[in-house]
């Protein structure tokens, strides 16, 4: 069965001491918690210090982004190899904020996914439609395109480590969550797509997270849906009490 998977995306928040303090409290609270996979994605600067705290705790570390090239003259960028070296097991790739503010297109995201996997990082691959796209009835065609292009040239081996996060852009940071039924409709669609592309074995084990204004009050409703395996949490993952309530929904 797919274990509930709760990931916190801290975005551009927390200094090293703040991140370390949070991680210590998380380790204290989640020790012995076997029924969940818990992942946190601090900013780059705090990764290594947080990795030290998480060691042996069963809580996993993620990066929020990486460069699609393995190394080279790319001033200001961070490579998959560096992130694995810092202790990351996961990397968030294709987040809508990267797509919107940094112009990341499906082909770059495809390269990033491949690079992450080649360095042993498990991608958390984000997809989702904007409000306009939803209102124009294009949700499923946008999802189709993002999955097709993002996973271009992925075979059944490449796909194994990939976690998918469905994050409707209109629900991110807006306080406006998709209803459990709205989210399930798209999650079911994504799982069917994976089945068609890679077979039922893959679609049955593929973890599909929901993201967009998840909080301690709406998590359990979302988690009752058959194809929602967990959450990618932004704002509500910054406060330890709120994040723990989400983990222990
Ligand atoms: P939010 O962000 O929970 O603050 O809406 C989710 C995300 O961006 O992954």
Tab-separated table of C-alpha atoms and ligand atoms in Angstrom:
chain	number	residue	atom	x	y	z
A	1	UNK	CA	0.000	0.000	0.000
A	2	UNK	CA	1.012	3.602	-0.492
A	3	UNK	CA	2.119	5.128	2.793
A	4	UNK	CA	0.775	8.644	3.511
A	5	UNK	CA	3.474	11.080	2.446
A	6	UNK	CA	3.638	14.572	3.968
A	7	UNK	CA	6.199	17.027	2.611
A	8	UNK	CA	6.862	20.579	3.820
A	9	UNK	CA	8.100	23.117	1.274
A	10	UNK	CA	9.561	26.039	3.201
A	11	UNK	CA	10.205	28.156	0.098
A	12	UNK	CA	12.368	31.217	0.896
A	13	UNK	CA	11.893	31.043	4.668
A	14	UNK	CA	14.022	30.248	7.729
A	15	UNK	CA	17.628	30.956	8.653
A	16	UNK	CA	19.949	28.105	9.652
A	17	UNK	CA	19.179	28.366	13.433
A	18	UNK	CA	15.439	28.559	12.736
A	19	UNK	CA	15.608	25.545	10.435
A	20	UNK	CA	17.682	23.511	12.896
A	21	UNK	CA	15.342	24.338	15.783
A	22	UNK	CA	12.323	23.260	13.712
A	23	UNK	CA	14.059	20.033	12.643
A	24	UNK	CA	14.934	19.158	16.276
A	25	UNK	CA	11.333	19.617	17.353
A	26	UNK	CA	10.126	17.571	14.401
A	27	UNK	CA	12.507	14.724	15.242
A	28	UNK	CA	11.328	14.799	18.885
A	29	UNK	CA	7.694	14.655	17.886
A	30	UNK	CA	7.904	12.134	15.087
A	31	UNK	CA	10.218	9.564	16.633
A	32	UNK	CA	8.623	6.151	16.288
A	33	UNK	CA	6.016	7.376	13.823
A	34	UNK	CA	6.019	4.562	11.282
A	35	UNK	CA	2.760	5.206	9.451
A	36	UNK	CA	3.955	8.280	7.575
A	37	UNK	CA	6.713	9.346	5.228
A	38	UNK	CA	7.765	12.835	6.311
A	39	UNK	CA	9.920	15.099	4.143
A	40	UNK	CA	11.053	18.694	4.660
A	41	UNK	CA	12.480	21.020	2.027
A	42	UNK	CA	14.467	23.834	3.697
A	43	UNK	CA	16.270	26.517	1.683
A	44	UNK	CA	19.679	25.531	0.250
A	45	UNK	CA	21.640	27.325	2.980
A	46	UNK	CA	20.114	25.182	5.745
A	47	UNK	CA	20.225	21.778	4.031
A	48	UNK	CA	23.423	20.432	5.479
A	49	UNK	CA	22.693	21.578	9.047
A	50	UNK	CA	19.192	20.113	8.897
A	51	UNK	CA	20.589	16.864	7.442
A	52	UNK	CA	22.751	16.496	10.576
A	53	UNK	CA	19.695	16.836	12.814
A	54	UNK	CA	17.602	14.393	10.763
A	55	UNK	CA	20.264	11.678	10.670
A	56	UNK	CA	18.793	8.354	11.855
A	57	UNK	CA	15.344	9.895	12.491
A	58	UNK	CA	13.544	8.423	9.480
A	59	UNK	CA	12.600	11.954	8.345
A	60	UNK	CA	13.774	12.799	4.851
A	61	UNK	CA	15.360	15.877	3.335
A	62	UNK	CA	14.431	17.546	0.038
A	63	UNK	CA	15.829	20.392	-2.027
A	64	UNK	CA	13.408	22.890	-3.549
A	65	UNK	CA	15.085	23.061	-6.958
A	66	UNK	CA	18.250	22.116	-8.836
A	67	UNK	CA	20.014	22.959	-12.084
A	68	UNK	CA	19.424	20.680	-15.036
A	69	UNK	CA	23.129	20.391	-15.922
A	70	UNK	CA	25.344	18.128	-13.818
A	71	UNK	CA	28.084	20.798	-13.394
A	72	UNK	CA	29.618	23.771	-15.147
A	73	UNK	CA	29.817	27.540	-15.465
A	74	UNK	CA	26.345	28.386	-14.109
A	75	UNK	CA	26.970	31.110	-11.554
A	76	UNK	CA	24.551	31.014	-8.659
A	77	UNK	CA	23.149	27.572	-9.402
A	78	UNK	CA	23.169	24.349	-7.357
A	79	UNK	CA	23.631	20.886	-8.861
A	80	UNK	CA	21.984	17.558	-8.097
A	81	UNK	CA	25.336	16.152	-7.045
A	82	UNK	CA	25.806	18.944	-4.487
A	83	UNK	CA	22.331	18.341	-3.100
A	84	UNK	CA	22.859	14.604	-2.734
A	85	UNK	CA	26.180	15.416	-1.059
A	86	UNK	CA	24.386	17.764	1.392
A	87	UNK	CA	22.076	14.905	2.443
A	88	UNK	CA	19.026	15.338	0.207
A	89	UNK	CA	17.048	12.290	-0.870
A	90	UNK	CA	14.349	14.238	-2.719
A	91	UNK	CA	14.146	17.338	-4.916
A	92	UNK	CA	11.043	19.380	-5.710
A	93	UNK	CA	11.028	19.979	-9.471
A	94	UNK	CA	8.725	22.059	-11.653
A	95	UNK	CA	6.996	23.917	-8.814
A	96	UNK	CA	4.549	26.485	-10.233
A	97	UNK	CA	6.589	29.311	-8.677
A	98	UNK	CA	9.591	28.107	-10.708
A	99	UNK	CA	7.417	27.892	-13.816
A	100	UNK	CA	5.880	31.360	-13.266
A	101	UNK	CA	8.688	33.471	-11.806
A	102	UNK	CA	11.708	31.781	-13.380
A	103	UNK	CA	10.256	30.806	-16.755
A	104	UNK	CA	10.809	27.060	-16.382
A	105	UNK	CA	9.291	25.212	-19.296
A	106	UNK	CA	8.386	21.543	-19.618
A	107	UNK	CA	11.606	20.674	-21.498
A	108	UNK	CA	13.835	22.154	-18.774
A	109	UNK	CA	11.755	20.386	-16.148
A	110	UNK	CA	12.211	17.136	-18.070
A	111	UNK	CA	16.001	17.657	-18.003
A	112	UNK	CA	15.921	18.467	-14.293
A	113	UNK	CA	13.934	15.304	-13.543
A	114	UNK	CA	16.454	13.203	-15.477
A	115	UNK	CA	19.439	14.867	-13.828
A	116	UNK	CA	17.943	14.406	-10.347
A	117	UNK	CA	17.384	10.707	-10.951
A	118	UNK	CA	20.843	10.190	-12.374
A	119	UNK	CA	22.289	11.486	-9.094
A	120	UNK	CA	20.020	9.292	-6.981
A	121	UNK	CA	17.551	12.011	-5.947
A	122	UNK	CA	13.833	11.222	-5.955
A	123	UNK	CA	11.953	14.021	-7.752
A	124	UNK	CA	8.742	15.508	-6.382
A	125	UNK	CA	7.414	16.523	-9.778
A	126	UNK	CA	4.855	19.357	-9.552
A	127	UNK	CA	2.065	19.870	-12.056
A	128	UNK	CA	-1.170	21.832	-12.029
A	129	UNK	CA	-3.383	24.223	-13.932
A	130	UNK	CA	-3.890	27.973	-13.450
A	131	UNK	CA	-7.286	29.488	-12.652
A	132	UNK	CA	-7.745	30.635	-16.263
A	133	UNK	CA	-6.926	27.180	-17.566
A	134	UNK	CA	-9.448	25.615	-15.170
A	135	UNK	CA	-12.151	28.127	-16.045
A	136	UNK	CA	-11.560	27.533	-19.747
A	137	UNK	CA	-12.065	23.796	-19.178
A	138	UNK	CA	-8.438	22.990	-19.950
A	139	UNK	CA	-7.404	21.334	-16.671
A	140	UNK	CA	-6.981	17.849	-18.114
A	141	UNK	CA	-5.229	18.958	-21.290
A	142	UNK	CA	-2.738	20.993	-19.220
A	143	UNK	CA	-2.100	17.985	-16.967
A	144	UNK	CA	-1.682	15.795	-20.066
A	145	UNK	CA	0.901	18.159	-21.526
A	146	UNK	CA	2.846	18.626	-18.290
A	147	UNK	CA	3.008	14.861	-17.699
A	148	UNK	CA	3.825	14.006	-21.318
A	149	UNK	CA	6.547	16.636	-21.721
A	150	UNK	CA	7.890	16.492	-18.173
A	151	UNK	CA	8.274	12.711	-18.369
A	152	UNK	CA	9.384	12.655	-21.995
A	153	UNK	CA	11.658	9.632	-22.620
A	154	UNK	CA	11.035	8.143	-19.188
A	155	UNK	CA	10.826	4.361	-19.194
A	156	UNK	CA	9.367	2.162	-16.440
A	157	UNK	CA	12.687	2.143	-14.565
A	158	UNK	CA	13.094	5.930	-14.684
A	159	UNK	CA	9.592	6.493	-13.382
A	160	UNK	CA	9.942	4.384	-10.205
A	161	UNK	CA	11.495	7.085	-7.991
A	162	UNK	CA	9.165	9.870	-9.175
A	163	UNK	CA	6.583	11.314	-6.771
A	164	UNK	CA	3.945	13.490	-8.449
A	165	UNK	CA	2.451	16.550	-6.759
A	166	UNK	CA	-0.780	17.919	-8.179
A	167	UNK	CA	-0.875	21.579	-7.179
A	168	UNK	CA	-3.589	23.681	-8.799
A	169	UNK	CA	-1.922	27.076	-9.133
A	170	UNK	CA	-5.100	28.877	-7.980
A	171	UNK	CA	-4.898	27.035	-4.648
A	172	UNK	CA	-1.255	27.782	-3.817
A	173	UNK	CA	-0.843	30.321	-1.033
A	174	UNK	CA	-4.366	31.625	-1.603
A	175	UNK	CA	-6.220	29.896	1.226
A	176	UNK	CA	-8.477	28.457	-1.473
A	177	UNK	CA	-8.055	24.671	-1.399
A	178	UNK	CA	-9.479	22.366	-4.012
A	179	UNK	CA	-12.308	20.387	-2.451
A	180	UNK	CA	-11.415	16.749	-1.800
A	181	UNK	CA	-13.665	15.818	-4.752
A	182	UNK	CA	-12.045	18.352	-7.109
A	183	UNK	CA	-8.595	17.110	-6.143
A	184	UNK	CA	-9.624	13.446	-6.427
A	185	UNK	CA	-10.960	14.009	-9.931
A	186	UNK	CA	-7.535	15.174	-11.113
A	187	UNK	CA	-5.585	12.640	-9.015
A	188	UNK	CA	-7.654	9.816	-10.524
A	189	UNK	CA	-6.957	11.231	-13.962
A	190	UNK	CA	-3.194	11.383	-13.285
A	191	UNK	CA	-3.173	7.810	-11.984
A	192	UNK	CA	-4.988	6.628	-15.125
A	193	UNK	CA	-2.448	8.487	-17.262
A	194	UNK	CA	0.389	6.745	-15.433
A	195	UNK	CA	-1.374	3.411	-15.959
A	196	UNK	CA	-1.728	4.036	-19.690
A	197	UNK	CA	1.885	5.141	-20.015
A	198	UNK	CA	3.638	2.672	-17.695
A	199	UNK	CA	1.176	-0.074	-16.797
A	200	UNK	CA	-0.905	-0.879	-13.744
A	201	UNK	CA	2.008	-1.929	-11.567
A	202	UNK	CA	3.434	1.576	-11.750
A	203	UNK	CA	0.121	3.416	-11.440
A	204	UNK	CA	-0.738	1.325	-8.383
A	205	UNK	CA	2.413	2.264	-6.468
A	206	UNK	CA	2.937	5.816	-7.758
A	207	UNK	CA	2.635	8.387	-4.957
A	208	UNK	CA	0.484	11.380	-5.933
A	209	UNK	CA	0.441	14.312	-3.502
A	210	UNK	CA	-2.001	17.199	-3.371
A	211	UNK	CA	-0.688	20.722	-2.765
A	212	UNK	CA	-2.368	24.103	-2.387
A	213	UNK	CA	-3.422	25.658	0.942
A	214	UNK	CA	-3.304	22.361	2.830
A	215	UNK	CA	-3.726	22.968	6.571
A	216	UNK	CA	-4.489	20.996	9.752
A	217	UNK	CA	-8.236	21.412	9.190
A	218	UNK	CA	-8.520	20.218	5.610
A	219	UNK	CA	-5.888	17.450	5.471
A	220	UNK	CA	-8.067	14.593	6.728
A	221	UNK	CA	-10.817	15.319	4.183
A	222	UNK	CA	-8.270	15.267	1.373
A	223	UNK	CA	-6.729	12.045	2.669
A	224	UNK	CA	-10.072	10.185	2.557
A	225	UNK	CA	-9.857	10.225	-1.238
A	226	UNK	CA	-8.582	7.024	-2.855
A	227	UNK	CA	-5.978	8.602	-5.137
A	228	UNK	CA	-4.613	11.262	-2.774
A	229	UNK	CA	-1.534	9.802	-1.100
A	230	UNK	CA	-0.332	12.818	0.818
A	231	UNK	CA	0.345	16.523	0.690
A	232	UNK	CA	2.954	19.040	-0.346
A	233	UNK	CA	2.468	21.778	2.224
A	234	UNK	CA	3.769	25.341	1.924
A	235	UNK	CA	2.629	27.987	4.425
A	236	UNK	CA	1.271	25.550	7.008
A	237	UNK	CA	4.583	23.647	7.107
A	238	UNK	CA	6.446	26.657	8.527
A	239	UNK	CA	4.926	26.393	11.974
A	240	UNK	CA	5.947	23.256	13.848
A	241	UNK	CA	2.612	22.744	15.629
A	242	UNK	CA	0.618	23.112	12.454
A	243	UNK	CA	2.963	20.818	10.487
A	244	UNK	CA	2.799	18.130	13.175
A	245	UNK	CA	-1.001	18.300	13.187
A	246	UNK	CA	-0.937	17.770	9.428
A	247	UNK	CA	1.472	14.833	9.744
A	248	UNK	CA	-0.681	13.244	12.461
A	249	UNK	CA	-4.031	14.031	10.802
B	1	LIG	P1	0.721	26.482	0.165
B	1	LIG	O1	1.894	26.087	-0.848
B	1	LIG	O2	0.481	25.274	1.050
B	1	LIG	O3	1.259	27.654	0.937
B	1	LIG	O4	-0.478	26.803	-0.648
B	1	LIG	C1	1.957	24.805	-1.413
B	1	LIG	C2	3.148	24.715	-2.337
B	1	LIG	O5	3.502	25.738	-2.945
B	1	LIG	O6	3.750	23.641	-2.490
